[in-house]
Amino acid sequence: MARHDRAIAKALPLTQASDDSRARLRLQSLSWALLGGLAAALIGLPAGLDSGLRSAGCGFFYGLLAFHLQRVDPDDEHLAAGLVGAVCGIRSLGGPVQITSLALPVPELHSLLHQPLAHSAMAAIIELMRGWLPLWLPLIGSALLLRGAQRLLPALRP
């Protein structure tokens, strides 16, 4: 056997191990995504089928992204929290939010100008939070479940 062939023969088991490792990582990634999606769906389902399905989709992608974030930098808690916020923001864009207090007819615009701006802004923020918080709760719950499962079951860690 030539020297070059021996080097290739020695490299083959490493390639096989690498393929096994990649397959394991793919299965773990998929399990995180499915767990995130299932948890978000179960939490969002009481608000209706549409809400449950949309939450499941966002939870699935959150789980997928959280797994890969955990692989890249497992100690960055701020980045993990930012990921939850980003997925909640994406979910907000897909949800219907009706702000009735800002849709004022023209005659009532005069009375709005005489109110303090901070009061109007605060009312708008509260109205937005009432619309968005129910959309965010399934995703926050899914994130907490994944973090808890990761701490309790080290086999889930990448």
Coordinates of N, CA, C and O in Angstrom, one line a residue:
M1 N 0.9 -1.2 0.0 CA 0.0 0.0 0.0 C 0.9 1.2 0.0 O 1.8 1.3 0.8
A2 N 0.6 2.2 -0.9 CA 1.4 3.4 -1.0 C 1.2 4.3 0.2 O 0.2 4.1 0.9
R3 N 2.1 5.1 0.4 CA 2.1 6.0 1.6 C 0.8 6.9 1.5 O 0.2 7.2 2.5
H4 N 0.5 7.4 0.3 CA -0.7 8.2 0.1 C -2.0 7.5 0.4 O -2.9 8.0 1.0
D5 N -2.0 6.2 0.0 CA -3.2 5.4 0.3 C -3.4 5.1 1.8 O -4.6 5.1 2.2
R6 N -2.3 5.0 2.5 CA -2.5 4.8 4.0 C -3.0 6.0 4.6 O -3.8 6.0 5.5
A7 N -2.6 7.2 4.1 CA -3.1 8.4 4.7 C -4.6 8.6 4.4 O -5.4 9.0 5.3
I8 N -5.1 8.2 3.2 CA -6.5 8.2 2.9 C -7.2 7.2 3.8 O -8.3 7.5 4.3
A9 N -6.7 6.0 3.9 CA -7.4 5.0 4.8 C -7.5 5.4 6.2 O -8.5 5.1 6.9
K10 N -6.5 6.1 6.7 CA -6.6 6.7 8.1 C -7.6 7.8 8.2 O -8.2 7.9 9.2
A11 N -7.8 8.5 7.1 CA -8.7 9.6 7.1 C -10.2 9.2 7.0 O -11.1 9.9 7.5
L12 N -10.4 8.0 6.4 CA -11.8 7.6 6.2 C -12.6 7.4 7.6 O -13.7 7.8 7.7
P13 N -12.0 6.8 8.6 CA -12.8 6.7 9.8 C -13.1 8.1 10.4 O -14.2 8.2 11.0
L14 N -12.2 9.1 10.2 CA -12.6 10.4 10.7 C -13.7 11.0 9.9 O -14.6 11.6 10.5
T15 N -13.8 10.7 8.6 CA -14.9 11.2 7.8 C -16.2 10.5 8.3 O -17.2 11.2 8.4
Q16 N -16.1 9.2 8.6 CA -17.3 8.5 9.0 C -17.8 9.1 10.4 O -18.9 9.3 10.6
A17 N -16.8 9.3 11.3 CA -17.2 9.9 12.6 C -17.8 11.3 12.4 O -18.7 11.7 13.1
S18 N -17.2 12.0 11.5 CA -17.7 13.4 11.2 C -19.1 13.3 10.7 O -20.0 14.1 11.0
D19 N -19.4 12.3 9.8 CA -20.8 12.2 9.3 C -21.7 11.7 10.4 O -22.9 12.2 10.4
D20 N -21.3 10.9 11.3 CA -22.1 10.5 12.4 C -22.4 11.7 13.3 O -23.5 11.8 13.8
S21 N -21.4 12.5 13.5 CA -21.6 13.6 14.4 C -22.5 14.6 13.7 O -23.4 15.2 14.4
R22 N -22.4 14.8 12.4 CA -23.3 15.7 11.7 C -24.7 15.2 11.8 O -25.7 16.0 11.9
A23 N -24.9 13.9 11.6 CA -26.2 13.3 11.7 C -26.8 13.5 13.1 O -28.0 13.8 13.2
R24 N -26.0 13.3 14.1 CA -26.5 13.5 15.5 C -26.9 15.0 15.7 O -27.9 15.3 16.3
L25 N -26.1 15.9 15.2 CA -26.4 17.3 15.3 C -27.7 17.7 14.5 O -28.5 18.5 15.0
R26 N -27.9 17.1 13.4 CA -29.1 17.4 12.6 C -30.3 16.9 13.4 O -31.3 17.5 13.5
L27 N -30.2 15.7 14.0 CA -31.3 15.2 14.8 C -31.6 16.0 16.0 O -32.7 16.3 16.4
Q28 N -30.5 16.5 16.7 CA -30.7 17.4 17.8 C -31.3 18.7 17.4 O -32.2 19.2 18.1
S29 N -30.9 19.2 16.3 CA -31.4 20.5 15.8 C -32.9 20.3 15.5 O -33.7 21.2 15.9
L30 N -33.3 19.2 14.9 CA -34.7 19.0 14.6 C -35.5 18.8 15.8 O -36.6 19.3 15.9
S31 N -34.9 18.1 16.8 CA -35.6 17.9 18.1 C -35.9 19.2 18.8 O -37.0 19.4 19.4
W32 N -34.9 20.1 18.8 CA -35.1 21.4 19.4 C -36.2 22.2 18.7 O -37.0 22.8 19.3
A33 N -36.2 22.1 17.4 CA -37.2 22.9 16.6 C -38.6 22.3 16.8 O -39.5 23.1 17.0
L34 N -38.7 21.0 16.8 CA -40.0 20.4 17.1 C -40.5 20.6 18.5 O -41.7 20.9 18.7
L35 N -39.6 20.6 19.5 CA -40.0 20.9 20.8 C -40.4 22.3 21.0 O -41.4 22.6 21.6
G36 N -39.7 23.2 20.4 CA -40.0 24.6 20.4 C -41.4 24.9 19.8 O -42.2 25.6 20.3
G37 N -41.6 24.3 18.6 CA -42.9 24.4 17.9 C -44.0 23.8 18.6 O -45.1 24.4 18.7
L38 N -43.8 22.6 19.2 CA -44.9 22.0 19.9 C -45.3 22.7 21.2 O -46.5 22.9 21.5
A39 N -44.3 23.2 21.9 CA -44.6 24.0 23.1 C -45.3 25.2 22.8 O -46.3 25.6 23.5
A40 N -44.9 26.0 21.8 CA -45.5 27.2 21.4 C -46.9 27.0 20.9 O -47.9 27.7 21.2
A41 N -47.1 25.9 20.2 CA -48.5 25.5 19.7 C -49.4 25.2 20.8 O -50.6 25.7 20.9
L42 N -49.0 24.4 21.8 CA -49.8 24.1 22.9 C -50.2 25.3 23.8 O -51.3 25.4 24.3
I43 N -49.2 26.2 23.9 CA -49.5 27.4 24.7 C -50.4 28.4 23.9 O -51.3 29.0 24.5
G44 N -50.2 28.4 22.6 CA -51.0 29.4 21.8 C -52.4 28.8 21.3 O -53.2 29.6 20.9
L45 N -52.6 27.5 21.4 CA -53.8 26.9 20.9 C -55.1 27.4 21.7 O -56.1 27.6 21.0
P46 N -55.0 27.7 23.0 CA -56.3 28.2 23.6 C -56.8 29.5 23.0 O -58.0 29.8 23.1
A47 N -55.9 30.3 22.4 CA -56.3 31.5 21.8 C -57.0 31.3 20.4 O -57.4 32.2 19.7
G48 N -57.0 30.1 19.9 CA -57.6 29.7 18.6 C -56.6 29.0 17.8 O -55.4 28.9 18.0
L49 N -57.2 28.3 16.8 CA -56.3 27.5 15.9 C -55.3 28.3 15.1 O -54.2 27.9 15.0
D50 N -55.8 29.4 14.6 CA -54.8 30.3 13.8 C -53.7 30.7 14.7 O -52.5 30.7 14.3
S51 N -54.0 31.2 15.9 CA -52.9 31.6 16.8 C -52.0 30.4 17.2 O -50.8 30.6 17.2
G52 N -52.5 29.2 17.4 CA -51.7 28.1 17.7 C -50.8 27.7 16.6 O -49.6 27.4 16.8
L53 N -51.3 27.7 15.3 CA -50.5 27.4 14.2 C -49.4 28.4 13.9 O -48.2 28.1 13.6
R54 N -49.7 29.7 14.0 CA -48.7 30.7 13.9 C -47.6 30.6 15.0 O -46.4 30.8 14.7
S55 N -48.1 30.4 16.2 CA -47.1 30.3 17.3 C -46.2 29.0 17.1 O -45.0 29.1 17.3
A56 N -46.8 27.9 16.6 CA -46.0 26.7 16.3 C -45.0 27.0 15.3 O -43.8 26.6 15.4
G57 N -45.3 27.7 14.2 CA -44.3 28.0 13.2 C -43.2 28.9 13.8 O -42.0 28.6 13.5
C58 N -43.5 29.9 14.5 CA -42.5 30.7 15.1 C -41.7 30.0 16.2 O -40.4 30.1 16.2
G59 N -42.3 29.1 16.9 CA -41.6 28.3 17.9 C -40.7 27.3 17.3 O -39.6 27.1 17.8
F60 N -41.1 26.8 16.1 CA -40.2 25.9 15.4 C -38.9 26.6 15.0 O -37.8 26.1 15.2
F61 N -39.1 27.8 14.4 CA -37.9 28.5 13.9 C -37.1 29.0 15.1 O -35.9 29.1 15.0
Y62 N -37.7 29.3 16.2 CA -37.0 29.7 17.4 C -36.1 28.6 17.9 O -35.0 28.7 18.2
G63 N -36.7 27.4 17.9 CA -36.0 26.2 18.4 C -34.8 25.9 17.5 O -33.7 25.6 18.0
L64 N -35.0 26.0 16.2 CA -33.9 25.8 15.3 C -32.8 26.8 15.5 O -31.6 26.4 15.6
L65 N -33.1 28.1 15.5 CA -32.1 29.1 15.7 C -31.5 29.0 17.1 O -30.3 29.2 17.2
A66 N -32.2 28.7 18.1 CA -31.7 28.6 19.5 C -30.7 27.5 19.6 O -29.6 27.6 20.2
F67 N -30.9 26.4 18.9 CA -30.0 25.3 18.9 C -28.6 25.7 18.3 O -27.6 25.5 18.9
H68 N -28.7 26.4 17.1 CA -27.4 26.8 16.5 C -26.7 27.9 17.3 O -25.5 28.0 17.3
L69 N -27.5 28.8 17.9 CA -26.9 29.8 18.8 C -26.2 29.1 19.9 O -25.1 29.5 20.3
Q70 N -26.8 28.1 20.5 CA -26.2 27.4 21.6 C -24.9 26.7 21.2 O -23.9 26.6 21.9
R71 N -24.8 26.2 19.9 CA -23.6 25.6 19.4 C -22.5 26.7 19.3 O -21.3 26.4 19.6
V72 N -22.9 27.8 18.8 CA -21.9 28.9 18.5 C -21.3 29.5 19.8 O -20.1 29.7 20.0
D73 N -22.3 29.9 20.7 CA -21.8 30.6 21.9 C -22.8 30.3 23.0 O -23.8 31.0 23.2
P74 N -22.5 29.2 23.7 CA -23.5 28.8 24.8 C -23.6 29.7 26.0 O -24.5 29.6 26.7
D75 N -22.6 30.5 26.2 CA -22.6 31.4 27.4 C -23.1 32.8 27.2 O -23.2 33.6 28.1
D76 N -23.6 33.1 26.0 CA -24.1 34.5 25.7 C -25.6 34.5 26.0 O -26.4 34.3 25.1
E77 N -25.9 34.9 27.2 CA -27.3 35.0 27.6 C -28.0 36.2 26.9 O -29.2 36.1 26.6
H78 N -27.3 37.3 26.7 CA -27.9 38.4 26.0 C -28.3 38.1 24.6 O -29.4 38.5 24.1
L79 N -27.5 37.4 23.9 CA -27.8 37.0 22.5 C -29.0 36.0 22.5 O -29.9 36.2 21.7
A80 N -29.1 35.1 23.5 CA -30.2 34.2 23.6 C -31.5 35.0 23.9 O -32.5 34.7 23.2
A81 N -31.4 36.0 24.7 CA -32.6 36.8 25.0 C -33.0 37.6 23.8 O -34.2 37.8 23.5
G82 N -32.0 38.1 23.1 CA -32.2 38.9 21.9 C -32.9 38.1 20.8 O -33.8 38.5 20.1
L83 N -32.6 36.8 20.8 CA -33.2 35.9 19.8 C -34.7 35.7 20.1 O -35.5 35.7 19.2
V84 N -35.0 35.6 21.4 CA -36.4 35.5 21.8 C -37.2 36.8 21.4 O -38.2 36.7 20.8
G85 N -36.5 37.9 21.6 CA -37.1 39.2 21.3 C -37.3 39.3 19.8 O -38.3 39.8 19.3
A86 N -36.4 38.8 19.0 CA -36.4 38.9 17.5 C -37.6 38.1 17.0 O -38.4 38.5 16.1
V87 N -37.7 36.9 17.5 CA -38.8 36.0 17.1 C -40.2 36.5 17.5 O -41.1 36.5 16.8
C88 N -40.2 37.1 18.7 CA -41.5 37.8 19.1 C -41.8 39.0 18.2 O -43.0 39.2 17.9
G89 N -40.8 39.7 17.8 CA -41.0 40.8 16.9 C -41.5 40.3 15.5 O -42.4 40.9 14.9
I90 N -41.0 39.2 15.0 CA -41.5 38.7 13.8 C -42.9 38.2 13.9 O -43.7 38.4 13.1
R91 N -43.2 37.6 15.1 CA -44.6 37.2 15.3 C -45.6 38.4 15.4 O -46.7 38.3 15.0
S92 N -45.1 39.5 15.9 CA -45.9 40.7 16.0 C -46.2 41.2 14.6 O -47.4 41.7 14.4
L93 N -45.3 41.1 13.7 CA -45.6 41.6 12.4 C -46.7 40.8 11.7 O -47.4 41.3 10.8
G94 N -46.8 39.5 12.1 CA -47.8 38.7 11.5 C -49.2 38.7 12.2 O -50.1 38.0 11.7
G95 N -49.3 39.4 13.2 CA -50.5 39.4 14.0 C -51.4 40.6 13.8 O -50.8 41.7 13.5
P96 N -52.7 40.4 13.9 CA -53.5 41.6 13.7 C -53.6 42.4 15.0 O -53.8 41.8 16.1
V97 N -53.3 43.7 14.9 CA -53.4 44.6 16.1 C -54.2 45.7 15.7 O -53.9 46.4 14.7
Q98 N -55.3 46.0 16.4 CA -56.2 47.1 16.1 C -56.0 48.1 17.2 O -56.2 47.9 18.4
I99 N -55.6 49.3 16.8 CA -55.4 50.4 17.7 C -56.5 51.4 17.4 O -56.4 52.2 16.5
T100 N -57.6 51.3 18.2 CA -58.7 52.2 17.9 C -58.5 53.6 18.5 O -59.0 54.5 17.9
S101 N -57.7 53.7 19.5 CA -57.5 55.1 20.0 C -56.7 56.0 19.1 O -56.7 57.2 19.3
L102 N -55.9 55.4 18.2 CA -55.1 56.3 17.3 C -55.8 56.6 16.0 O -55.4 57.5 15.3
A103 N -56.9 55.8 15.7 CA -57.6 56.1 14.5 C -58.7 57.0 14.8 O -59.9 56.7 14.9
L104 N -58.4 58.3 15.0 CA -59.4 59.3 15.3 C -59.9 60.0 14.1 O -59.2 60.3 13.2
P105 N -61.2 60.3 14.1 CA -61.8 61.2 13.0 C -61.2 62.6 13.2 O -60.7 63.0 14.2
V106 N -61.3 63.3 12.1 CA -60.8 64.7 12.0 C -61.3 65.6 13.1 O -60.6 66.4 13.7
P107 N -62.7 65.6 13.4 CA -63.1 66.6 14.5 C -62.5 66.3 15.8 O -62.3 67.2 16.6
E108 N -62.2 65.1 16.1 CA -61.6 64.8 17.4 C -60.1 65.0 17.5 O -59.5 65.0 18.5
L109 N -59.5 65.4 16.3 CA -58.1 65.6 16.3 C -57.8 66.9 17.1 O -56.7 67.0 17.7
H110 N -58.7 67.8 17.1 CA -58.5 69.1 17.9 C -58.3 68.8 19.4 O -57.5 69.3 20.1
S111 N -59.2 67.9 19.9 CA -59.1 67.5 21.3 C -57.8 66.7 21.6 O -57.3 66.8 22.7
L112 N -57.3 66.0 20.6 CA -56.0 65.3 20.8 C -54.9 66.2 21.0 O -54.0 66.0 21.8
L113 N -54.9 67.3 20.3 CA -53.8 68.3 20.3 C -53.7 69.0 21.7 O -52.7 69.5 22.0
H114 N -54.8 69.0 22.4 CA -54.8 69.7 23.7 C -54.5 68.7 24.9 O -54.4 69.2 26.0
Q115 N -54.3 67.4 24.6 CA -53.9 66.5 25.6 C -52.4 66.4 25.6 O -51.7 66.7 24.7
P116 N -51.8 66.1 26.8 CA -50.4 66.0 26.9 C -49.9 64.8 26.0 O -50.6 63.8 25.9
L117 N -48.8 65.0 25.3 CA -48.3 64.0 24.3 C -48.0 62.7 25.0 O -48.2 61.6 24.5
A118 N -47.4 62.8 26.2 CA -47.0 61.6 26.9 C -48.1 60.7 27.3 O -48.0 59.5 27.2
H119 N -49.3 61.3 27.6 CA -50.5 60.5 27.9 C -50.9 59.8 26.7 O -51.2 58.6 26.8
S120 N -51.0 60.4 25.5 CA -51.4 59.8 24.3 C -50.4 58.7 23.9 O -50.8 57.6 23.5
A121 N -49.1 59.0 24.0 CA -48.1 58.0 23.7 C -48.2 56.8 24.6 O -48.1 55.6 24.2
M122 N -48.4 57.0 25.9 CA -48.5 55.9 26.8 C -49.8 55.1 26.5 O -49.7 53.8 26.6
A123 N -50.9 55.7 26.2 CA -52.1 54.9 25.9 C -51.9 54.1 24.6 O -52.3 52.9 24.6
A124 N -51.1 54.6 23.6 CA -50.9 53.8 22.4 C -49.9 52.6 22.7 O -50.2 51.5 22.2
I125 N -49.0 52.8 23.6 CA -48.0 51.7 24.0 C -48.8 50.6 24.7 O -48.6 49.5 24.5
I126 N -49.7 51.0 25.6 CA -50.5 50.1 26.4 C -51.4 49.3 25.4 O -51.5 48.1 25.5
E127 N -52.0 50.0 24.5 CA -52.8 49.3 23.5 C -52.0 48.3 22.6 O -52.5 47.2 22.4
L128 N -50.8 48.7 22.2 CA -50.0 47.8 21.5 C -49.6 46.6 22.3 O -49.6 45.4 21.8
M129 N -49.3 46.8 23.5 CA -48.9 45.7 24.4 C -50.0 44.7 24.6 O -49.9 43.5 24.7
R130 N -51.2 45.2 24.7 CA -52.4 44.4 24.9 C -52.6 43.5 23.6 O -53.1 42.4 23.8
G131 N -52.3 44.0 22.5 CA -52.4 43.3 21.3 C -51.3 42.3 21.1 O -51.4 41.2 20.6
W132 N -50.1 42.7 21.4 CA -48.9 41.8 21.2 C -48.6 40.8 22.3 O -48.0 39.8 21.9
L133 N -48.9 41.1 23.5 CA -48.5 40.2 24.6 C -49.1 38.8 24.4 O -48.3 37.8 24.6
P134 N -50.3 38.7 24.0 CA -50.9 37.3 23.8 C -50.1 36.6 22.6 O -50.1 35.4 22.6
L135 N -49.6 37.4 21.7 CA -48.8 36.7 20.6 C -47.5 36.3 21.1 O -46.9 35.3 20.6
W136 N -46.9 37.0 22.0 CA -45.5 36.7 22.5 C -45.5 35.6 23.6 O -44.5 34.9 23.7
L137 N -46.6 35.4 24.3 CA -46.5 34.5 25.5 C -46.2 33.0 25.0 O -45.4 32.4 25.7
P138 N -46.8 32.5 23.9 CA -46.4 31.1 23.5 C -44.9 31.0 23.2 O -44.3 30.0 23.5
L139 N -44.3 32.1 22.6 CA -42.9 32.0 22.2 C -42.0 32.1 23.5 O -41.0 31.4 23.6
I140 N -42.4 33.0 24.4 CA -41.6 33.1 25.6 C -41.7 31.8 26.4 O -40.7 31.3 26.9
G141 N -42.9 31.2 26.5 CA -43.0 29.9 27.1 C -42.2 28.8 26.5 O -41.6 28.0 27.2
S142 N -42.2 28.8 25.2 CA -41.4 27.8 24.4 C -39.9 28.0 24.7 O -39.2 27.0 24.9
A143 N -39.5 29.3 24.8 CA -38.1 29.5 25.1 C -37.7 29.1 26.5 O -36.6 28.5 26.7
L144 N -38.6 29.3 27.4 CA -38.3 28.9 28.8 C -38.3 27.4 28.9 O -37.5 26.8 29.6
L145 N -39.2 26.7 28.2 CA -39.2 25.3 28.2 C -37.9 24.7 27.6 O -37.3 23.8 28.2
L146 N -37.5 25.3 26.5 CA -36.2 24.8 25.9 C -35.0 25.0 26.8 O -34.1 24.1 27.0
R147 N -35.0 26.2 27.5 CA -33.9 26.4 28.4 C -33.9 25.5 29.6 O -32.9 25.0 30.0
G148 N -35.1 25.2 30.1 CA -35.2 24.3 31.2 C -34.9 22.9 30.9 O -34.2 22.2 31.6
A149 N -35.3 22.5 29.7 CA -35.0 21.1 29.2 C -33.5 21.0 29.0 O -33.0 19.9 29.3
Q150 N -32.9 22.0 28.5 CA -31.5 21.9 28.3 C -30.7 21.8 29.6 O -29.7 21.1 29.7
R151 N -31.2 22.5 30.6 CA -30.5 22.4 31.9 C -30.7 21.1 32.6 O -29.9 20.5 33.3
L152 N -31.9 20.5 32.5 CA -32.3 19.3 33.1 C -31.8 18.1 32.4 O -31.4 17.0 33.0
L153 N -31.7 18.1 31.0 CA -31.3 17.0 30.2 C -30.0 17.4 29.4 O -30.2 17.9 28.3
P154 N -28.9 17.2 29.9 CA -27.6 17.6 29.2 C -27.5 17.0 27.8 O -26.8 17.5 27.0
A155 N -28.2 15.9 27.6 CA -28.1 15.2 26.3 C -28.7 16.1 25.2 O -28.3 15.9 24.0
L156 N -29.5 17.0 25.5 CA -30.1 17.9 24.5 C -29.1 19.0 24.1 O -29.3 19.6 23.0
R157 N -28.1 19.2 24.8 CA -27.1 20.2 24.5 C -26.3 19.8 23.2 O -26.0 18.7 23.1
P158 N -26.0 20.8 22.4 CA -25.2 20.5 21.2 C -23.8 20.2 21.5 O -23.3 20.5 22.5

